[in-house]
Amino acid sequence: MEHEPGAPVRFTLPMEPSFREKTDREGALGKQIRWSLDGDVMMQGVVVDWQDEPDGSVTLTVEASYTDE
């Protein structure tokens, strides 16, 4: 699948069933999510979708974002 210039970059993030203990759909949608490595932010984005999976896990769709802080 080819990325269209100017279109948002989206990716999916599979989460373990235990993720449901931390938050729910309403608590996750629209929230920032970040991954760090040794204190440096490697990737960040906003949760735009929550998909319930048959095994109890959750798949989040994240729209990548960039801020020059």
Short mmCIF file of C-alpha atoms in Angstrom, two decimals:
data_model
loop_
_atom_site.label_atom_id
_atom_site.label_comp_id
_atom_site.label_asym_id
_atom_site.label_seq_id
_atom_site.Cartn_x
_atom_site.Cartn_y
_atom_site.Cartn_z
CA MET A 1 0.00 0.00 0.00
CA GLU A 2 1.52 3.27 -1.13
CA HIS A 3 1.36 6.38 1.07
CA GLU A 4 -0.19 9.46 -0.53
CA PRO A 5 1.78 12.68 0.01
CA GLY A 6 0.08 14.86 2.60
CA ALA A 7 -2.10 12.02 3.90
CA PRO A 8 -1.78 11.20 7.60
CA VAL A 9 0.48 8.27 8.47
CA ARG A 10 -1.48 5.65 10.38
CA PHE A 11 -0.35 2.39 11.90
CA THR A 12 -1.87 -0.28 14.09
CA LEU A 13 -0.68 -1.20 17.52
CA PRO A 14 -1.75 -4.56 18.99
CA MET A 15 -2.27 -4.46 22.74
CA GLU A 16 -2.52 -7.37 25.20
CA PRO A 17 -5.89 -8.08 26.87
CA SER A 18 -4.47 -6.59 30.10
CA PHE A 19 -4.47 -3.18 28.36
CA ARG A 20 -8.21 -3.07 29.13
CA GLU A 21 -7.30 -2.78 32.83
CA LYS A 22 -5.57 0.56 32.12
CA THR A 23 -8.20 2.27 29.97
CA ASP A 24 -11.26 1.80 27.78
CA ARG A 25 -12.27 2.99 24.31
CA GLU A 26 -13.47 6.38 25.53
CA GLY A 27 -10.33 6.87 27.60
CA ALA A 28 -7.99 6.01 24.73
CA LEU A 29 -9.50 7.75 21.70
CA GLY A 30 -7.96 11.15 21.03
CA LYS A 31 -5.11 10.63 23.50
CA GLN A 32 -1.42 11.05 22.73
CA ILE A 33 0.75 7.95 22.80
CA ARG A 34 4.58 7.98 22.75
CA TRP A 35 7.39 5.46 22.54
CA SER A 36 10.74 6.36 24.03
CA LEU A 37 14.17 4.82 23.84
CA ASP A 38 16.74 5.95 26.39
CA GLY A 39 14.78 9.17 26.99
CA ASP A 40 14.40 10.11 23.31
CA VAL A 41 10.92 10.08 21.76
CA MET A 42 11.12 7.66 18.84
CA MET A 43 7.50 7.83 17.70
CA GLN A 44 4.34 9.59 18.79
CA GLY A 45 0.78 9.91 17.66
CA VAL A 46 -2.89 10.14 18.54
CA VAL A 47 -5.16 7.14 19.04
CA VAL A 48 -7.88 7.39 16.37
CA ASP A 49 -9.51 3.94 16.57
CA TRP A 50 -10.01 1.03 18.99
CA GLN A 51 -10.80 -2.44 17.62
CA ASP A 52 -11.92 -5.21 19.98
CA GLU A 53 -10.36 -8.54 19.00
CA PRO A 54 -11.96 -11.98 19.51
CA ASP A 55 -9.25 -13.06 21.97
CA GLY A 56 -9.88 -10.08 24.29
CA SER A 57 -6.96 -8.04 23.03
CA VAL A 58 -7.29 -4.59 21.47
CA THR A 59 -5.84 -3.15 18.27
CA LEU A 60 -5.31 0.60 18.36
CA THR A 61 -4.99 2.68 15.21
CA VAL A 62 -2.58 5.56 15.76
CA GLU A 63 -2.15 8.60 13.54
CA ALA A 64 1.49 9.64 13.68
CA SER A 65 2.29 13.19 14.68
CA TYR A 66 5.41 15.27 14.97
CA THR A 67 6.14 18.24 17.17
CA ASP A 68 9.40 20.13 17.16
CA GLU A 69 9.81 20.77 20.89
#
